[in-house]
Short mmCIF file of C-alpha atoms and ligand atoms in Angstrom, two decimals:
data_model
loop_
_atom_site.label_atom_id
_atom_site.label_comp_id
_atom_site.label_asym_id
_atom_site.label_seq_id
_atom_site.Cartn_x
_atom_site.Cartn_y
_atom_site.Cartn_z
CA MET A 19 3.29 -6.11 4.87
CA SER A 20 0.45 -4.97 7.19
CA ASN A 21 -0.75 -7.00 10.22
CA HIS A 22 -2.91 -4.86 12.49
CA ILE A 23 -3.09 -8.04 14.74
CA ASN A 24 0.47 -7.52 15.79
CA LEU A 25 -0.05 -4.00 16.74
CA ASN A 26 0.52 -3.01 20.46
CA LEU A 27 -2.88 -3.16 22.14
CA ASN A 28 -2.27 0.38 23.36
CA VAL A 29 -2.08 1.74 19.91
CA ARG A 30 -4.53 -0.49 18.27
CA GLY A 31 -7.77 1.31 17.26
CA LEU A 32 -6.18 4.81 17.82
CA SER A 33 -6.47 7.17 15.02
CA PRO A 34 -4.05 10.08 14.21
CA SER A 35 -4.44 13.07 16.63
CA ALA A 36 -7.85 15.04 15.52
CA THR A 37 -5.91 18.45 15.26
CA LEU A 38 -3.41 16.99 12.66
CA ALA A 39 -5.98 14.94 10.80
CA ILE A 40 -8.36 17.97 10.38
CA ASN A 41 -5.39 19.83 8.88
CA GLU A 42 -4.48 17.24 6.44
CA GLN A 43 -8.26 16.77 5.43
CA CYS A 44 -8.40 20.56 4.90
CA ASN A 45 -5.35 20.66 2.63
CA ARG A 46 -6.60 17.70 0.66
CA LEU A 47 -9.96 19.53 -0.10
CA ILE A 48 -8.08 22.78 -0.90
CA LYS A 49 -6.00 20.94 -3.27
CA GLN A 50 -9.08 19.54 -5.02
CA GLY A 51 -10.03 23.39 -5.53
CA LYS A 52 -12.54 23.73 -2.85
CA LYS A 53 -12.95 26.82 -0.60
CA ILE A 54 -12.08 25.74 3.09
CA TYR A 55 -12.05 27.81 6.07
CA LYS A 56 -9.28 26.30 8.32
CA LEU A 57 -10.58 26.62 11.83
CA GLY A 58 -9.48 23.20 12.74
CA LEU A 59 -5.76 23.04 13.84
CA GLY A 60 -4.78 25.35 16.41
CA GLN A 61 -1.57 27.07 15.06
CA SER A 62 -0.28 30.65 15.63
CA PRO A 63 -1.09 32.59 12.61
CA PHE A 64 1.72 35.04 13.27
CA PRO A 65 5.48 34.90 11.84
CA VAL A 66 8.05 34.11 14.11
CA PRO A 67 9.60 37.53 15.34
CA ASP A 68 12.40 38.75 13.07
CA GLU A 69 15.10 38.76 15.74
CA VAL A 70 14.35 35.00 16.47
CA VAL A 71 14.45 34.08 12.73
CA GLU A 72 17.61 36.03 12.37
CA SER A 73 19.04 34.20 15.31
CA LEU A 74 18.09 30.98 13.65
CA ARG A 75 19.90 31.95 10.50
CA ARG A 76 23.04 32.88 12.44
CA ASN A 77 22.92 29.49 13.87
CA ALA A 78 22.22 27.18 11.07
CA HIS A 79 25.73 25.83 10.99
CA GLN A 80 25.35 24.47 14.69
CA LYS A 81 25.48 20.70 14.04
CA ASP A 82 26.67 19.05 17.00
CA TYR A 83 24.29 16.84 19.18
CA LEU A 84 23.61 18.97 22.40
CA PRO A 85 23.32 17.92 26.03
CA VAL A 86 20.20 15.59 26.43
CA ARG A 87 18.63 18.26 28.87
CA GLY A 88 19.27 20.99 26.37
CA LEU A 89 21.81 23.75 25.96
CA SER A 90 22.79 25.41 29.21
CA ILE A 91 22.70 28.92 27.92
CA LEU A 92 19.01 28.14 27.02
CA ARG A 93 18.20 26.72 30.24
CA GLU A 94 19.46 29.73 31.92
CA ALA A 95 17.51 31.99 29.52
CA ILE A 96 14.33 30.14 30.32
CA ALA A 97 15.12 30.40 34.15
CA GLY A 98 15.42 34.39 33.38
CA PHE A 99 12.07 34.20 31.55
CA ASN A 100 10.32 32.37 34.30
CA LYS A 101 11.32 35.00 36.88
CA ARG A 102 10.62 37.97 34.54
CA MET A 103 7.23 36.81 33.02
CA LEU A 104 6.01 34.35 35.63
CA LYS A 105 7.61 35.58 39.00
CA VAL A 106 8.80 31.97 39.54
CA ASP A 107 12.27 31.21 40.85
CA SER A 108 13.96 28.35 38.79
CA SER A 109 17.71 27.68 37.73
CA ALA A 110 19.04 25.98 34.56
CA ASP A 111 19.30 22.76 36.43
CA ASP A 112 15.40 22.57 36.92
CA ILE A 113 14.79 22.82 33.15
CA LEU A 114 14.30 20.03 30.62
CA ILE A 115 14.11 20.97 26.80
CA GLY A 116 12.21 18.78 24.36
CA PRO A 117 11.10 18.51 20.77
CA GLY A 118 7.82 20.18 21.76
CA SER A 119 5.96 20.09 25.13
CA LYS A 120 3.77 17.63 23.67
CA GLU A 121 6.74 15.00 23.72
CA LEU A 122 7.67 15.99 27.20
CA ILE A 123 4.07 15.50 28.48
CA PHE A 124 4.16 12.12 26.83
CA ILE A 125 7.60 11.09 28.46
CA LEU A 126 6.38 12.19 31.89
CA GLN A 127 3.23 10.01 31.53
CA LEU A 128 5.81 7.08 30.71
CA VAL A 129 8.07 7.49 33.45
CA TYR A 130 5.68 8.38 36.13
CA TYR A 131 3.30 5.73 37.35
CA GLY A 132 0.21 7.50 38.19
CA ASP A 133 -3.48 8.13 36.90
CA LEU A 134 -3.98 11.10 34.46
CA ILE A 135 -6.51 13.69 35.84
CA ILE A 136 -7.90 16.21 33.27
CA PRO A 137 -11.01 18.29 33.08
CA THR A 138 -13.39 17.94 30.55
CA PRO A 139 -13.00 19.61 27.86
CA SER A 140 -9.12 19.29 27.65
CA TRP A 141 -6.69 19.32 24.67
CA VAL A 142 -6.91 16.42 22.31
CA SER A 143 -3.64 14.64 22.96
CA TYR A 144 -3.29 14.24 26.95
CA ALA A 145 -5.62 11.16 27.12
CA PRO A 146 -4.45 9.39 23.92
CA GLN A 147 -0.90 9.69 25.36
CA ALA A 148 -2.14 8.25 28.61
CA ARG A 149 -3.53 5.23 26.75
CA ILE A 150 -0.45 4.54 24.81
CA ALA A 151 1.46 4.79 28.20
CA GLU A 152 -1.09 2.43 29.83
CA ARG A 153 -2.25 4.83 32.30
CA HIS A 154 -5.71 5.38 33.56
CA VAL A 155 -7.44 8.65 32.72
CA TYR A 156 -10.01 10.36 34.84
CA TRP A 157 -11.99 13.12 33.20
CA VAL A 158 -13.26 15.42 35.82
CA PRO A 159 -16.64 16.74 35.01
CA THR A 160 -16.97 20.48 34.67
CA ASP A 161 -19.84 23.03 34.55
CA LYS A 162 -20.67 25.12 31.54
CA SER A 163 -21.73 27.99 33.59
CA ASN A 164 -18.11 28.03 35.06
CA ASN A 165 -16.79 28.26 31.38
CA TRP A 166 -15.85 24.43 31.77
CA ARG A 167 -13.02 25.14 34.34
CA LEU A 168 -11.74 22.68 36.83
CA SER A 169 -13.32 23.34 40.19
CA PRO A 170 -11.30 22.63 43.46
CA GLU A 171 -14.29 20.88 44.92
CA LYS A 172 -14.45 18.34 42.06
CA LEU A 173 -10.74 17.82 42.20
CA GLU A 174 -11.17 17.15 45.89
CA SER A 175 -14.00 14.99 45.55
CA LEU A 176 -12.03 12.67 43.11
CA CYS A 177 -8.81 12.58 45.09
CA LYS A 178 -10.47 12.04 48.50
CA ASP A 179 -11.64 8.43 47.93
CA ASP A 180 -8.05 7.10 47.54
CA PRO A 181 -5.86 10.05 49.06
CA ASP A 182 -2.53 8.36 48.58
CA ARG A 183 -2.77 7.19 44.83
CA PRO A 184 -0.10 8.72 42.60
CA ARG A 185 -1.70 11.04 40.14
CA ILE A 186 -0.84 13.70 37.35
CA VAL A 187 -3.08 16.52 37.14
CA ILE A 188 -2.95 18.70 33.97
CA LEU A 189 -4.18 22.25 34.35
CA ASN A 190 -4.07 24.20 31.06
CA TYR A 191 -4.80 27.96 31.00
CA PRO A 192 -5.47 29.89 29.10
CA SER A 193 -7.35 26.68 27.94
CA ASN A 194 -7.29 24.94 24.61
CA PRO A 195 -10.05 24.46 23.60
CA THR A 196 -12.08 27.21 25.46
CA GLY A 197 -9.66 30.18 25.70
CA CYS A 198 -10.56 30.81 29.33
CA THR A 199 -8.25 31.19 32.36
CA TYR A 200 -8.47 31.01 36.10
CA PRO A 201 -8.48 34.01 38.38
CA VAL A 202 -5.71 33.92 41.08
CA GLU A 203 -8.07 33.10 43.75
CA ARG A 204 -9.11 29.90 42.00
CA LEU A 205 -5.61 28.93 41.30
CA LYS A 206 -4.87 29.10 45.10
CA LEU A 207 -7.81 26.91 45.84
CA LEU A 208 -6.71 24.42 43.26
CA ALA A 209 -3.05 24.48 44.66
CA GLU A 210 -4.27 23.82 48.09
CA VAL A 211 -6.19 20.55 46.87
CA ALA A 212 -3.11 19.58 44.80
CA ARG A 213 -0.82 20.09 47.90
CA LYS A 214 -3.15 18.09 50.19
CA TYR A 215 -3.14 14.92 47.86
CA ARG A 216 0.47 15.54 46.60
CA VAL A 217 -0.32 15.29 43.08
CA ILE A 218 1.96 16.02 40.30
CA LEU A 219 0.68 19.11 38.74
CA VAL A 220 1.46 19.93 35.22
CA SER A 221 0.78 23.47 34.64
CA ASP A 222 0.54 23.60 30.78
CA GLU A 223 1.03 27.32 30.02
CA ILE A 224 1.97 27.12 26.50
CA TYR A 225 -0.83 29.87 25.96
CA GLY A 226 0.25 31.90 28.86
CA LEU A 227 1.82 34.78 26.99
CA THR A 228 -1.10 35.00 24.74
CA GLN A 229 -3.39 36.04 27.55
CA PHE A 230 -5.05 39.14 26.17
CA ASP A 231 -4.58 41.30 29.31
CA GLY A 232 -0.90 40.32 29.70
CA ASN A 233 -1.54 39.26 33.28
CA HIS A 234 -1.13 35.41 33.06
CA GLN A 235 -0.20 34.04 36.45
CA SER A 236 1.36 30.63 37.19
CA ILE A 237 -0.15 28.15 39.62
CA ALA A 238 3.54 27.19 40.29
CA ARG A 239 3.68 30.19 42.66
CA TYR A 240 1.11 28.68 44.92
CA TYR A 241 2.16 25.04 44.88
CA PRO A 242 5.90 25.43 43.92
CA GLU A 243 6.77 21.96 45.32
CA GLY A 244 4.69 19.96 43.02
CA THR A 245 4.30 21.95 39.94
CA ILE A 246 6.07 21.27 36.72
CA ILE A 247 5.45 24.33 34.23
CA SER A 248 5.15 23.25 30.70
CA SER A 249 5.77 25.78 27.89
CA GLY A 250 7.61 26.29 24.61
CA LEU A 251 7.75 28.36 21.50
CA SER A 252 4.87 27.13 19.71
CA LYS A 253 2.24 29.74 20.68
CA TRP A 254 3.41 32.98 21.91
CA CYS A 255 6.42 32.89 19.35
CA GLY A 256 4.54 31.57 16.43
CA ALA A 257 7.00 28.56 16.15
CA GLY A 258 4.96 25.56 16.33
CA GLY A 259 6.83 23.76 13.61
CA TRP A 260 10.22 24.52 14.98
CA ARG A 261 9.28 21.86 17.77
CA LEU A 262 10.72 23.19 21.04
CA GLY A 263 9.17 22.75 24.29
CA THR A 264 10.36 23.37 27.98
CA PHE A 265 9.47 21.60 31.42
CA THR A 266 10.46 23.69 34.46
CA PHE A 267 10.61 21.23 37.44
CA PRO A 268 10.58 22.12 41.25
CA LYS A 269 13.68 20.90 43.09
CA ASP A 270 11.75 18.18 45.05
CA LEU A 271 10.97 16.63 41.58
CA LYS A 272 14.51 16.46 40.43
CA TRP A 273 14.30 12.63 40.20
CA LEU A 274 11.36 12.87 37.82
CA LEU A 275 13.59 15.17 35.68
CA ASP A 276 16.46 12.68 35.91
CA ALA A 277 14.23 9.92 34.79
CA MET A 278 12.66 11.77 31.84
CA ALA A 279 16.30 12.71 30.64
CA VAL A 280 17.14 9.03 30.62
CA VAL A 281 14.22 8.17 28.30
CA ALA A 282 15.14 11.44 26.31
CA SER A 283 18.66 10.08 26.04
CA GLU A 284 17.28 6.77 24.53
CA THR A 285 14.76 8.21 22.28
CA PHE A 286 15.20 11.78 20.80
CA THR A 287 18.82 12.45 22.02
CA ALA A 288 18.60 16.08 22.15
CA THR A 289 16.43 18.89 20.52
CA SER A 290 17.72 20.47 17.22
CA ALA A 291 20.74 22.40 17.75
CA PRO A 292 20.03 25.56 15.58
CA ILE A 293 16.54 25.76 17.15
CA GLN A 294 18.05 25.74 20.53
CA TYR A 295 20.46 28.39 19.89
CA ALA A 296 17.53 30.52 18.22
CA ALA A 297 15.32 29.81 21.21
CA VAL A 298 17.90 31.70 23.56
CA THR A 299 17.10 34.95 21.50
CA ALA A 300 13.35 34.24 22.01
CA PHE A 301 13.41 33.56 25.78
CA GLU A 302 15.98 36.46 26.50
CA GLY A 303 13.43 38.64 24.94
CA ASP A 304 13.80 42.45 24.71
CA GLY A 305 11.92 45.55 23.39
CA TRP A 306 10.73 43.35 20.53
CA MET A 307 9.06 40.80 22.52
CA ASP A 308 6.93 43.54 24.20
CA ASP A 309 5.98 44.91 20.93
CA TYR A 310 5.18 41.51 19.46
CA LEU A 311 3.07 40.43 22.33
CA PHE A 312 1.23 43.81 22.70
CA HIS A 313 0.19 43.47 18.93
CA THR A 314 -0.56 39.76 18.67
CA ARG A 315 -2.63 39.71 21.78
CA ARG A 316 -4.48 42.78 20.72
CA ILE A 317 -5.40 41.22 17.44
CA LEU A 318 -6.42 37.83 18.98
CA LYS A 319 -8.61 39.67 21.61
CA GLN A 320 -10.55 41.64 18.79
CA ILE A 321 -11.03 38.50 16.77
CA GLY A 322 -12.14 36.48 19.77
CA TYR A 323 -14.26 38.93 21.25
CA TRP A 324 -16.03 39.69 18.14
CA PHE A 325 -16.35 35.95 17.20
CA ALA A 326 -18.02 35.02 20.60
CA GLU A 327 -20.42 37.88 20.38
CA ARG A 328 -21.34 36.93 16.72
CA LEU A 329 -21.96 33.43 18.00
CA ASN A 330 -23.88 34.49 21.12
CA SER A 331 -26.10 36.82 19.13
CA CYS A 332 -27.23 33.67 17.35
CA ASN A 333 -27.93 31.53 20.42
CA ILE A 334 -24.86 29.57 19.86
CA TRP A 335 -23.26 29.83 23.25
CA ALA A 336 -19.51 30.42 23.82
CA PRO A 337 -17.79 32.11 26.65
CA GLN A 338 -15.64 35.20 25.89
CA PRO A 339 -12.09 34.15 25.59
CA GLN A 340 -9.37 35.60 27.76
CA GLY A 341 -6.35 34.12 25.62
CA ALA A 342 -5.07 31.78 23.23
CA PHE A 343 -6.98 31.44 19.95
CA TYR A 344 -10.03 29.31 20.58
CA LEU A 345 -13.74 29.25 21.35
CA PHE A 346 -15.58 26.31 22.44
CA ALA A 347 -19.27 26.59 21.45
CA ASP A 348 -22.27 25.05 22.17
CA PHE A 349 -24.74 24.54 19.61
CA GLY A 350 -27.21 22.80 22.03
CA SER A 351 -30.01 25.31 21.48
CA TYR A 352 -30.35 24.16 17.94
CA ARG A 353 -30.66 20.49 18.82
CA GLU A 354 -34.07 19.95 17.63
CA LYS A 355 -33.50 21.61 14.18
CA LEU A 356 -30.24 19.92 13.87
CA SER A 357 -31.57 16.34 14.59
CA ARG A 358 -34.07 16.83 11.86
CA LYS A 359 -31.15 17.11 9.54
CA GLY A 360 -29.64 13.74 11.24
CA ILE A 361 -27.16 15.64 13.20
CA HIS A 362 -27.08 14.05 16.68
CA THR A 363 -23.52 14.14 17.73
CA SER A 364 -20.73 16.91 17.69
CA ASN A 365 -19.01 14.65 15.06
CA ASP A 366 -22.06 14.90 12.88
CA LEU A 367 -22.36 18.63 13.43
CA CYS A 368 -18.64 19.27 12.31
CA ASN A 369 -18.85 16.82 9.23
CA ALA A 370 -22.04 18.36 8.12
CA LEU A 371 -20.65 21.96 8.50
CA LEU A 372 -17.57 21.12 6.77
CA ALA A 373 -19.42 19.29 3.86
CA GLU A 374 -22.10 22.24 3.35
CA THR A 375 -20.02 25.23 4.06
CA GLY A 376 -16.28 24.43 3.94
CA VAL A 377 -15.80 25.68 7.49
CA ALA A 378 -13.53 23.00 9.32
CA ILE A 379 -13.95 22.86 13.18
CA LEU A 380 -13.23 20.26 15.66
CA SER A 381 -15.84 18.21 17.41
CA GLY A 382 -16.23 18.59 21.28
CA SER A 383 -15.94 14.71 21.65
CA ASP A 384 -12.33 15.12 20.66
CA PHE A 385 -11.71 17.18 23.76
CA GLY A 386 -13.45 14.57 25.92
CA ARG A 387 -16.93 15.94 25.93
CA ASN A 388 -20.04 13.45 25.70
CA PRO A 389 -20.38 12.86 21.84
CA GLU A 390 -24.06 13.68 22.05
CA GLU A 391 -23.32 17.17 23.36
CA LEU A 392 -23.25 19.63 20.36
CA THR A 393 -20.20 21.32 21.26
CA ALA A 394 -17.20 22.27 19.04
CA ARG A 395 -13.92 24.01 19.13
CA ILE A 396 -13.32 26.98 16.75
CA ALA A 397 -9.62 27.84 16.27
CA TYR A 398 -9.75 31.49 14.95
CA VAL A 399 -6.37 31.32 13.17
CA ASN A 400 -7.63 31.50 9.54
CA PHE A 401 -6.08 34.98 8.85
CA ASP A 402 -2.64 36.39 7.48
CA GLY A 403 -0.75 37.08 10.72
CA GLU A 404 1.89 39.08 9.29
CA ASN A 405 -0.56 41.17 7.44
CA ALA A 406 -2.57 41.65 10.58
CA LEU A 407 0.55 42.54 12.55
CA ASN A 408 1.62 45.27 9.91
CA PHE A 409 -1.84 46.77 10.14
CA SER A 410 -1.78 46.94 13.93
CA ARG A 411 1.64 48.34 14.03
CA LYS A 412 0.81 51.01 11.53
CA LYS A 413 -2.88 52.18 12.56
CA TYR A 414 -3.15 52.17 16.17
CA SER A 415 -0.92 52.87 19.29
CA GLY A 416 -2.70 52.40 22.44
CA SER A 417 -6.51 51.61 21.92
CA ASP A 418 -8.24 48.42 20.88
CA LEU A 419 -8.65 47.39 17.33
CA ASP A 420 -12.14 47.59 15.91
CA LYS A 421 -14.41 46.07 13.24
CA ALA A 422 -12.57 47.84 10.43
CA PHE A 423 -9.57 45.66 11.35
CA LEU A 424 -11.50 42.51 11.05
CA ASP A 425 -13.12 43.65 7.65
CA THR A 426 -9.72 44.45 6.27
CA CYS A 427 -7.38 41.85 7.76
CA CYS A 428 -9.66 38.82 8.77
CA THR A 429 -12.22 38.62 5.76
CA ASP A 430 -12.15 34.82 5.88
CA ILE A 431 -12.66 34.67 9.59
CA VAL A 432 -15.74 37.10 9.24
CA GLU A 433 -17.05 34.84 6.28
CA ALA A 434 -16.55 31.77 8.39
CA ALA A 435 -18.39 33.02 11.36
CA ASN A 436 -21.18 34.17 9.15
CA LYS A 437 -21.31 30.81 7.60
CA ILE A 438 -21.55 29.10 10.94
CA THR A 439 -24.25 31.31 12.21
CA ASP A 440 -26.39 31.19 9.08
CA TRP A 441 -25.88 27.57 8.50
CA THR A 442 -27.02 26.76 12.12
CA ALA A 443 -30.01 29.06 12.02
CA ASN A 444 -31.23 27.90 8.67
CA SER A 445 -30.56 24.19 9.35
N1 PMP B 503 -0.67 21.84 25.23
C1 PMP B 503 -1.51 22.38 24.67
C2 PMP B 503 -2.85 22.81 25.41
C3 PMP B 503 -1.57 22.53 23.12
O1 PMP B 503 -2.49 23.16 22.65
C4 PMP B 503 -0.41 22.06 22.55
C5 PMP B 503 -0.50 22.12 21.02
N2 PMP B 503 0.50 22.77 20.46
C6 PMP B 503 0.64 21.62 23.30
C7 PMP B 503 0.49 21.27 24.72
C8 PMP B 503 1.75 20.99 22.73
O2 PMP B 503 2.71 22.11 22.10
P1 PMP B 503 3.91 21.80 21.48
O3 PMP B 503 4.33 20.42 21.53
O4 PMP B 503 4.07 22.52 20.20
O5 PMP B 503 4.93 22.57 22.48
N1 LIG B 504 -2.24 22.16 19.88
C1 LIG B 504 -2.77 22.50 18.40
C2 LIG B 504 -4.11 22.26 18.60
O1 LIG B 504 -4.73 22.07 19.44
C3 LIG B 504 -2.08 21.75 17.28
C4 LIG B 504 -0.80 20.96 17.48
C5 LIG B 504 -0.89 19.67 18.09
O2 LIG B 504 -1.99 19.27 18.33
O3 LIG B 504 0.03 19.00 18.12
O4 LIG B 504 -4.89 22.38 17.48
#
């Protein structure tokens, strides 16, 4: 029986998340025998570190429901990780574990009655989650010349009209979709505005440890009383499909943690037990972690820099990424040529590119950009991460990788980049 009329109004008309939809579309096309370059879904290409996989193996027998907030040794390990990697003080009591940070971000929006403030562009799921939870979304305009980052002035001008309004601001850095991050001075200025208007600041640091220079800084250091750090295993540890996310709360927001734990107890109960035990190994880290992060960052940096340069040399503008595995590209200088082909929106652009070249990328409108702007996100993850890691570990010690690495380990990425530039230039 299907009766759309009875669907909850908050859900009616929503489509499946763009990231997951493009992945399924690519898999269908591949099954039909087509050559597809999967630059749509943003998932880490690297294997989960052996030590963490081994820990999961050892814990496969863990079968009990765990505490709603998460295993206490895991929460302790995360507090240690926060101190070591982010220089942020926290304790096990400040931490909530969930089946992915995505679920935690949603539950936060459900329990906290406030507007959602996000810069445009932002990750695809924040706004639909707000809609499902019946929250207003305010997209803060950004400037391309500032690599589409949230500026303290714009945040201030949004908040000052109604200073006491309850708000959640999500700041994600390194950013999905741009790969760019914020210098510390900017974080401090943003923290000042957040403090002035007492916003709940969700610092989405899921890509923090992928920052190429290894120098990711958390805004929680500058607005400790109002910042929730959102993180997890999905990106730096290559374990998106394991579904484990973490929220670290300031002491002052304990009431919010408690409210989220109530919803967790009535919905997902607790995160998978074997995964939580394995996550202890991941967050405790060790020598293997430094090695893994060193090589994965170096690989992503080489690909990201090369890809951005390739696009820029063809007048497709994209800022040089600083972390994560994304580029946000502006095809605007080809607007006239593309419009002669019937391409007027970022969706048209991505559909035509996929149909004509097999390269799958996501349109800027999925990230909250004006549909008429010809922007798109490129997830440069279409390579064998294990092979790339082996190559990097064997061949080089200190220096950066070079084009030979790309030609050996990333042939599909190089082909996809060439297809994007050739197709655009010849359109
Ligand atoms: N935030 C951002 C910016 C993301 O790209 C993602 C996608 N993985 C998430 C949050 C959610 O990650 P997860 O649910 O896998 O922890
Ligand atoms: N965050 C990833 C992306 O932006 C995919 C996972 C997801 O959206 O849940 O592509």
